[in-house]
Coordinates of C-alpha atoms in Angstrom, one line a residue:
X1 CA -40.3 24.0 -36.4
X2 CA -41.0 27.1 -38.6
X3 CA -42.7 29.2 -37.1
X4 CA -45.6 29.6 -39.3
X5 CA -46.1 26.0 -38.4
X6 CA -46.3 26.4 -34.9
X7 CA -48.7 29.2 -35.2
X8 CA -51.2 27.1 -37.0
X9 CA -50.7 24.6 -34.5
X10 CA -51.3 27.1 -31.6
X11 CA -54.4 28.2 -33.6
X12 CA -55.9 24.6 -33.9
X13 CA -55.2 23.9 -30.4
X14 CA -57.3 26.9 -29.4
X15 CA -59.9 25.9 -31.9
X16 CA -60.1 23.0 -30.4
X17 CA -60.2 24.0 -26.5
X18 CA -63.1 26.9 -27.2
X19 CA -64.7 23.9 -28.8
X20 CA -64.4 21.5 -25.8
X21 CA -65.6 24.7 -23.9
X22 CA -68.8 25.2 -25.9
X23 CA -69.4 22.2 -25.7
X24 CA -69.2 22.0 -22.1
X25 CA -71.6 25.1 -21.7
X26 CA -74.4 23.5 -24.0
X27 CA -74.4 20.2 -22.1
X28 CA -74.7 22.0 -18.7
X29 CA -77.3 24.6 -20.1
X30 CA -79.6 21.4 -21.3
X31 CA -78.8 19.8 -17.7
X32 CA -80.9 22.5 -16.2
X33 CA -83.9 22.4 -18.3
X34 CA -85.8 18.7 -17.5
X35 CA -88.7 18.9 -20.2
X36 CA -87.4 19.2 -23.7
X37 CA -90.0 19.5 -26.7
X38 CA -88.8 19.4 -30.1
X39 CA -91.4 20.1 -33.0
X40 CA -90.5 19.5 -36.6
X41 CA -93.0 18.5 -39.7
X42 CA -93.8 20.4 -43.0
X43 CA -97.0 22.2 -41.9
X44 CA -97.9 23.7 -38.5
X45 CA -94.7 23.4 -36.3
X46 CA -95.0 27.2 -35.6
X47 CA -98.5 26.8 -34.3
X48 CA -97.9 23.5 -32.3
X49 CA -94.9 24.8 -30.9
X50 CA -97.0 27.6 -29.6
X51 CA -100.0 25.4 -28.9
X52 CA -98.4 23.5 -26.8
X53 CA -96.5 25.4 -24.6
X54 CA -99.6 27.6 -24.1
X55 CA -101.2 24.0 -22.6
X56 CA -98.2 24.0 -20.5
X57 CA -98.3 27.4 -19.1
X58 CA -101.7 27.0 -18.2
X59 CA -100.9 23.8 -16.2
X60 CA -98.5 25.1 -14.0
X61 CA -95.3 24.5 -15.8
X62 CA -92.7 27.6 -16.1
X63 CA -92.0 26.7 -20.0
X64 CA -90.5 28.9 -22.9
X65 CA -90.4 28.4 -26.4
X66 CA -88.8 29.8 -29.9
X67 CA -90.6 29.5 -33.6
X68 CA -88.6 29.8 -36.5
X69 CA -92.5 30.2 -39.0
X70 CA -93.2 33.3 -40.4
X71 CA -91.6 35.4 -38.2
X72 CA -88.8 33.7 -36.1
X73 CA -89.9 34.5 -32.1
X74 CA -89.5 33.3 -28.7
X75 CA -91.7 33.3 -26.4
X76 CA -91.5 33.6 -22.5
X77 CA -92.5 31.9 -19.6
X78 CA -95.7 34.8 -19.7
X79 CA -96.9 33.8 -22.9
X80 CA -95.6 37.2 -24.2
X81 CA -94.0 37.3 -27.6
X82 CA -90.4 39.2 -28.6
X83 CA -89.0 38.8 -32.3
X84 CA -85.5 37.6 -33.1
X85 CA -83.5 40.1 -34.8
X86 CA -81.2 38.3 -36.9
X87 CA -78.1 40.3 -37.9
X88 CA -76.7 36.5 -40.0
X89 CA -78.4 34.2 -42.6
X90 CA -80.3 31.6 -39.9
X91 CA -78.2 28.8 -38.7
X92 CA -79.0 25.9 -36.4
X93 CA -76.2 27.4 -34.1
X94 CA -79.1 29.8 -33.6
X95 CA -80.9 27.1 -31.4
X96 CA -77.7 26.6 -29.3
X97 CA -77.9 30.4 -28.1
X98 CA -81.4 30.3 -27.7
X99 CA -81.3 26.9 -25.3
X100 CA -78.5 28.8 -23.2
X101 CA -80.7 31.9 -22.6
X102 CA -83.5 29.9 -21.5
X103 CA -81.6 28.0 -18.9
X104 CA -80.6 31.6 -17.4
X105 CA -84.2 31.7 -16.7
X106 CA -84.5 28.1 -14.8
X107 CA -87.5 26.6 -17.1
X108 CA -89.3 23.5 -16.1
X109 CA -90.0 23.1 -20.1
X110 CA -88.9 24.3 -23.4
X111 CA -90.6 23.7 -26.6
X112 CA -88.8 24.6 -30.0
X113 CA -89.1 24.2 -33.5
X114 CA -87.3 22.4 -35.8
X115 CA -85.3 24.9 -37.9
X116 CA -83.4 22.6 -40.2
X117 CA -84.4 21.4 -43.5
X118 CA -81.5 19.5 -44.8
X119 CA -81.7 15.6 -43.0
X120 CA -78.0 15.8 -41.3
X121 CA -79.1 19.1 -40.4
X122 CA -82.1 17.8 -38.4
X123 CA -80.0 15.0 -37.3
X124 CA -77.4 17.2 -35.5
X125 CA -80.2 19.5 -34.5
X126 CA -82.0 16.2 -32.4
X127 CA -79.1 14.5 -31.3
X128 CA -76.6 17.2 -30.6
X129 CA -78.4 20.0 -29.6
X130 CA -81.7 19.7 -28.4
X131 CA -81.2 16.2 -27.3
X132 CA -85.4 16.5 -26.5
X133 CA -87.4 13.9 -24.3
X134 CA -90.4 14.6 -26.8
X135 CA -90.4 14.7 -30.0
X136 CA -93.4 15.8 -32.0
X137 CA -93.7 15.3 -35.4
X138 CA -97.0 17.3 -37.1
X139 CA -97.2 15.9 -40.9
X140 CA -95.5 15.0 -44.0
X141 CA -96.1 17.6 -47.2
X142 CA -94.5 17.9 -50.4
X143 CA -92.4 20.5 -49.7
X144 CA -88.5 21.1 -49.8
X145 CA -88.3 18.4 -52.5
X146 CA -84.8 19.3 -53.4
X147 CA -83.7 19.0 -49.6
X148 CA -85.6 16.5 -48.4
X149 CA -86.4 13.9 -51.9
X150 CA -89.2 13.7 -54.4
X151 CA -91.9 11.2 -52.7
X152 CA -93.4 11.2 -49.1
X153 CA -91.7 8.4 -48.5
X154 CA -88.4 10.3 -48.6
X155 CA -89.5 13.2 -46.9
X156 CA -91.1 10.9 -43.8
X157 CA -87.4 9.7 -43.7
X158 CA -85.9 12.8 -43.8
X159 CA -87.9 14.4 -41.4
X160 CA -87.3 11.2 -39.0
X161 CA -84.0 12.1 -38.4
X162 CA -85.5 14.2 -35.6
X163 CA -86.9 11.1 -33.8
X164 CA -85.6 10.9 -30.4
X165 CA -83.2 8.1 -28.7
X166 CA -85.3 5.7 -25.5
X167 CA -88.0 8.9 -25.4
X168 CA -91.4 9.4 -26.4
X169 CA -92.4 10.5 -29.7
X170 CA -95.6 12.0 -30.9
X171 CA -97.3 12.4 -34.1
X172 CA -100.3 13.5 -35.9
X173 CA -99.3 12.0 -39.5
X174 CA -101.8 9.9 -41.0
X175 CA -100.7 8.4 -43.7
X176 CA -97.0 8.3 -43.6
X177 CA -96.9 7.4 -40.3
X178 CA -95.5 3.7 -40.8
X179 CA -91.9 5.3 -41.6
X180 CA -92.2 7.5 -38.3
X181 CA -93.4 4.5 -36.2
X182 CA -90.5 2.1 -37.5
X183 CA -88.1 4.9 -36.9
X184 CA -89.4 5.2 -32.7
X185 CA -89.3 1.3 -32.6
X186 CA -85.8 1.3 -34.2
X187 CA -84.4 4.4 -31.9
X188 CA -86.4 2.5 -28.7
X189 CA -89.0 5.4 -28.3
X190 CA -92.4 4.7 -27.9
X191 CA -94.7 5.7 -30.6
X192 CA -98.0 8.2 -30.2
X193 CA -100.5 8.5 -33.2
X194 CA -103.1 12.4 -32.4
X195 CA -105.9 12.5 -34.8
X196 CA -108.1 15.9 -35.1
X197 CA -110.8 13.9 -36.3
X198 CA -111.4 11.7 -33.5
X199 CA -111.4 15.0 -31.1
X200 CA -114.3 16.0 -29.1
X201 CA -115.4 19.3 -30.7
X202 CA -115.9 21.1 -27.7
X203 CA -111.9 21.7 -27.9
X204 CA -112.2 23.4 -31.5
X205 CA -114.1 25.9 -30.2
X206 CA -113.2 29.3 -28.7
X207 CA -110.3 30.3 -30.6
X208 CA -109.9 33.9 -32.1
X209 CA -108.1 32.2 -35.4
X210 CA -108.9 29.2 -37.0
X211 CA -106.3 26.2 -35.9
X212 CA -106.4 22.5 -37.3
X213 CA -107.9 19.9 -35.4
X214 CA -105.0 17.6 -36.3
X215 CA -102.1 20.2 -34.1
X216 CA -105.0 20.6 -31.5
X217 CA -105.1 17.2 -30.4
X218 CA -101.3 16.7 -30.9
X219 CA -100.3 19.6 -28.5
X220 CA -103.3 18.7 -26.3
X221 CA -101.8 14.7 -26.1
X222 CA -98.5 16.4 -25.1
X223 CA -100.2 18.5 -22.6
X224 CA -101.8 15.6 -21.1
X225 CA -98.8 13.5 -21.6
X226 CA -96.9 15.6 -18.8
X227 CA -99.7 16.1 -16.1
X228 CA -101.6 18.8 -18.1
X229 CA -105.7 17.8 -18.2
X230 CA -107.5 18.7 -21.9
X231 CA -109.7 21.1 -20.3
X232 CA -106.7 23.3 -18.2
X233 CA -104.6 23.1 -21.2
X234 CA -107.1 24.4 -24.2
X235 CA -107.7 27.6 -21.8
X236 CA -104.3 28.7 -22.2
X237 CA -104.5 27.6 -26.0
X238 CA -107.0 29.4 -26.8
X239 CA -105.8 32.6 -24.8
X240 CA -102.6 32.0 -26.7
X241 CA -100.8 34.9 -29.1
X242 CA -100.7 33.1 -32.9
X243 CA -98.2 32.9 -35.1
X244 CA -97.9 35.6 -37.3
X245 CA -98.9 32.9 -40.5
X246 CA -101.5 31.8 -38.4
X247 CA -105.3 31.8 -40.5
X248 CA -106.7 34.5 -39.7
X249 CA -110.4 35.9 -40.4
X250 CA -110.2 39.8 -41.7
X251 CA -113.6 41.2 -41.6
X252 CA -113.5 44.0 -44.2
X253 CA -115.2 47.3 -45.5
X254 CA -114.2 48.1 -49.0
X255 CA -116.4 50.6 -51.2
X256 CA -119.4 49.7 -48.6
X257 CA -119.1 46.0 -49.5
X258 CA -118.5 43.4 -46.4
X259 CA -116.0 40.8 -46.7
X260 CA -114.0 38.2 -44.6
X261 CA -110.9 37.5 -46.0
X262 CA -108.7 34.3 -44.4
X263 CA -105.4 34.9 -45.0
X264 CA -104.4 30.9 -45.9
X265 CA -100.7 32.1 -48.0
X266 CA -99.0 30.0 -45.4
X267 CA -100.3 26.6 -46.6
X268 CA -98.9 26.3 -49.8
X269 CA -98.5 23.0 -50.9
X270 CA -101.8 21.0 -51.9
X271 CA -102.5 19.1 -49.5
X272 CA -102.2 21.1 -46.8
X273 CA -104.3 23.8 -48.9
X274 CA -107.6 21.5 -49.3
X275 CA -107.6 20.7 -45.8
X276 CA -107.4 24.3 -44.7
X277 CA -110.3 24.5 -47.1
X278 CA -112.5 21.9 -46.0
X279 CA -111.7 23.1 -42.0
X280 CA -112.8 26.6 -43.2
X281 CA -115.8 25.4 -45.0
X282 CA -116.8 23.6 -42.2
X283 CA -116.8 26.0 -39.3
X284 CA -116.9 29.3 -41.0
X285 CA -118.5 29.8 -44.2
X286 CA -122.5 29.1 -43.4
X287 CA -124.2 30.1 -46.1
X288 CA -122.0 32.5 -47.6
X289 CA -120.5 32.4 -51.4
X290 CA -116.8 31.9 -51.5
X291 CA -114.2 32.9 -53.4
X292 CA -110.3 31.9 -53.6
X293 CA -107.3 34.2 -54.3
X294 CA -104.3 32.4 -55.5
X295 CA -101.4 34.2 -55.6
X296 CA -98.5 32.4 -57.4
X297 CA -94.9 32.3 -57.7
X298 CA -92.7 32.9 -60.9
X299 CA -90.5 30.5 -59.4
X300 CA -93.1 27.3 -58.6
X301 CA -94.7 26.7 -61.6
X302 CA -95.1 23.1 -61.3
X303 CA -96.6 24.5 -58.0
X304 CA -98.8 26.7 -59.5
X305 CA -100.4 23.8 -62.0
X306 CA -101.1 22.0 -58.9
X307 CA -102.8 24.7 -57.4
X308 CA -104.7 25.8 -59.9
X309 CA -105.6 22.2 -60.6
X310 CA -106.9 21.7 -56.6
X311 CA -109.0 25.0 -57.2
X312 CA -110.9 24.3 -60.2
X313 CA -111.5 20.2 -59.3
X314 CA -111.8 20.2 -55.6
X315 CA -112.5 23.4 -54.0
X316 CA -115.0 24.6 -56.0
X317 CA -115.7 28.2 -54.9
X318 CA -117.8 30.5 -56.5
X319 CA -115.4 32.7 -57.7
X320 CA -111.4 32.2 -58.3
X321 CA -108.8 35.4 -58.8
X322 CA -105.3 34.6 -60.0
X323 CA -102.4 36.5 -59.6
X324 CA -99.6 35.5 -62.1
X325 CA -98.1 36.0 -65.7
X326 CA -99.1 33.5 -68.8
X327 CA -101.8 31.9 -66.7
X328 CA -104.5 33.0 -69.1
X329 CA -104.6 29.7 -71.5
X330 CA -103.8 27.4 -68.1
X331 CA -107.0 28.9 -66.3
X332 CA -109.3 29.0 -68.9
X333 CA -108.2 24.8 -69.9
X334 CA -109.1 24.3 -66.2
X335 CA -112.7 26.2 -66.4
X336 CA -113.8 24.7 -69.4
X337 CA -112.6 20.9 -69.0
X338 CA -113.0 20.9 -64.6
X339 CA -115.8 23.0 -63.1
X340 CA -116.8 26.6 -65.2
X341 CA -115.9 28.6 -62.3
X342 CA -115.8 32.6 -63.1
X343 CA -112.4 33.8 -62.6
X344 CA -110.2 36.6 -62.8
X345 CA -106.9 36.9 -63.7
X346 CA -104.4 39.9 -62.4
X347 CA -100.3 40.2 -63.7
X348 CA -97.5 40.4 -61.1
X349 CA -97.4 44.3 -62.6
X350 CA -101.1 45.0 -61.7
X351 CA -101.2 46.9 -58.4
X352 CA -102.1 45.9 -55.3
X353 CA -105.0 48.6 -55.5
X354 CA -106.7 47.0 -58.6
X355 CA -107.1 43.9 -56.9
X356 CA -108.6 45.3 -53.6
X357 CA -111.5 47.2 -56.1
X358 CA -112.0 43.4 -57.8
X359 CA -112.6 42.0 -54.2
X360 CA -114.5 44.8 -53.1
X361 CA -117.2 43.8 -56.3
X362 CA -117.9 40.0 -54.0
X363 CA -119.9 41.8 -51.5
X364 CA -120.9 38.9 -48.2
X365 CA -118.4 36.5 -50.1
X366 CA -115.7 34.5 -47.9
X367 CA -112.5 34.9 -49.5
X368 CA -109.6 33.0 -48.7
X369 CA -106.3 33.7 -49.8
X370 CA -103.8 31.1 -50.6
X371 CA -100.7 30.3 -52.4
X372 CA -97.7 32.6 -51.5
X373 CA -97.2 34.8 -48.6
X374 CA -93.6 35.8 -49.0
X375 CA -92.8 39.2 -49.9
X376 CA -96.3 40.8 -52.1
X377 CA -98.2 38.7 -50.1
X378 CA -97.5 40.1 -47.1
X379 CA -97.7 43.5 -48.1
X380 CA -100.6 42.5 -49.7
X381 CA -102.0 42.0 -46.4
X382 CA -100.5 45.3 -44.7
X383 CA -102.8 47.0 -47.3
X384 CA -105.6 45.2 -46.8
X385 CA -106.1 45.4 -43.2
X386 CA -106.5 49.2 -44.1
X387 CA -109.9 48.2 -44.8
X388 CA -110.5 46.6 -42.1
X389 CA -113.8 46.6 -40.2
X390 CA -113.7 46.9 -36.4

């Protein structure tokens, strides 16, 4: 046998024994940790994640957890928070490192988000590495069309690949919920619908950000599902340290004008935009004029016309500021033939500054910021928190 053959041979054989090793190491590291939570969806997984092992924490239960939203974390059994430095592009192998450092720690409960966005992705993700005893599911969005297909319908199916085998499965999708449920029937896990809406309000209250009702009452149907009452677990929930994306309320002092600004960039996609709307016009705004800030993408333009579309026909603030290039005929269509809205219109070149003086002009107005948070957005932020009024 040359031996160039032989080497290879040697070298596949290792391969193939540091495999069986790794292997070995994962299954032993998720033998030690009983109570596995795996949270995936297209809107809120960061917050839910976080949500619910708060409720956890406050019942008793040593649990840790890792979010991979706008800033990947984990979090410890103490509810303190410690960024992941990431020296790779993120892979899912990421979650296999992360599951073997818990299990150092001897946790009753771990809760992590989905990371994946491809379906075998997710598939491998479920059923190779978390292998979870809960999985939690928070909604279905357009988003990640390419990845995931063009209609809900897809997506539901996509994101179903993270359905556990003979465990419990728990979600707060309420309209494509029939391809989740036939999914849990199909993989022998029994089925749980949360709904915000039919939650007692007293649990809404009390937070120091603004959190849907919908991954309230998911997290809090967790909670409750492993031994944790609704009122022990919303304390630690509401003590809780949010997500960096989370919504936010900024009160500001710009040029002796007094603003709140809600940073909303995370919820990009329509849907998930009007009912962060309607949630922040129903416990925050009072009698206050509002005002929306959309800041688009040169890359989403389809996007952007559905945005701008939602803003001008269903949100109806007082006043509407657009950030983008060749908007100008696009917003004016939509304020003559919608609602006649006044608006202003910035270019990607205008300066952060320039916009601060326009939003300084909507003295007492709520302003809520929505479209993009990536990159100028969150400097955008940075800068604006200079004005911010303790």
């Amino acid at each position: 046998m040359p031996v160039s053959t032989l080497a290879l041979l040697l070298i596949l054989c290792l391969l193939i024994f540091l495999g069986l090793i790794e292997s070995w190491l994962h299954r032993n590291a998720i033998s030690k940790i009983p109570i596995r939570i795996h949270v995936n969806g297209t809107r809120g997984k960061s917050s839910v994640t976080r949500l619910i092992a708060a409720g956890l924490r406050a019942g008793g239960i040593k649990t840790f957890a890792k979010t991979t939203g706008s800033s990947p974390r984990f979090i410890d059994s103490n509810g303190d928070d410690h960024v992941i430095q990431r020296f790779r592009p993120a892979s899912i192998g990421e979650q296999i490192r992360m599951i073997s450092r818990f299990a150092k720690h001897s946790p009753q409960a771990i809760v992590m988000e989905c990371m994946a966005v491809q379906p075998q992705y997710q598939w491998v993700s479920e059923h190779k590495i978390l292998q979870s005893n809960y999985g939690v599911l928070t909604n279905v969005r357009a988003d990640h069309l390419e990845e995931m297909g063009y209609s809900l319908n897809h997506i539901a199916k996509s994101l179903s690949n993270t359905v556990p085998f003979n465990q419990k499965f728990f979600t707060s999708e309420d309209e494509n919920y029939q391809v989740l449920k036939d999914k849990a029937i199909k993989n022998n896990s029994n089925f749980s619908l949360s709904s915000g809406s039919q939650l007692d309000k007293k649990f809404l209250n009390g937070f120091p950000f603004i959190e849907h009702p919908d991954n309230i009452a998911l997290a809090l149907d967790i909670c409750e599902e492993l031994g944790v009452e609704n009122d022990q677990a919303i304390k630690g929930m509401r003590k809780m340290i949010p997500d960096p994306g989370a919504l936010t309320v900024t009160k500001l002092s710009i040029n002796n004008s007094s603003i709140d600004f809600v940073n909303a960039f995370a919820a990009n996609d329509p849907q998930s935009t009007l009912k962060t709307w309607n949630i922040i016009f129903e416990y925050i705004k009072g009698s206050r004029k509002t005002a929306v800030f959309l800041n688009t993408r040169p890359d989403r333009q389809v996007r952007t016309q559905q945005l701008l579309d939602l803003v001008f026909s269903s949100m109806k603030a007082d006043h509407v500021i657009v950030r983008g290039d060749n908007l100008a005929n696009d917003v004016k269509s939509r304020h003559e033939n919608m609602n006649k809205i006044d608006y202003t219109i910035f270019s990607y070149d205008d300066s952060s500054s320039k916009i601060i003086n326009k939003i300084s002009t909507l003295d007492d107005y709520l302003i809520v910021g929505i479209g993009n948070i990536v990159g100028w957005g969150e400097e955008f932020m940075k800068k604006l928190k200079g004005y911010k009024n303790d």
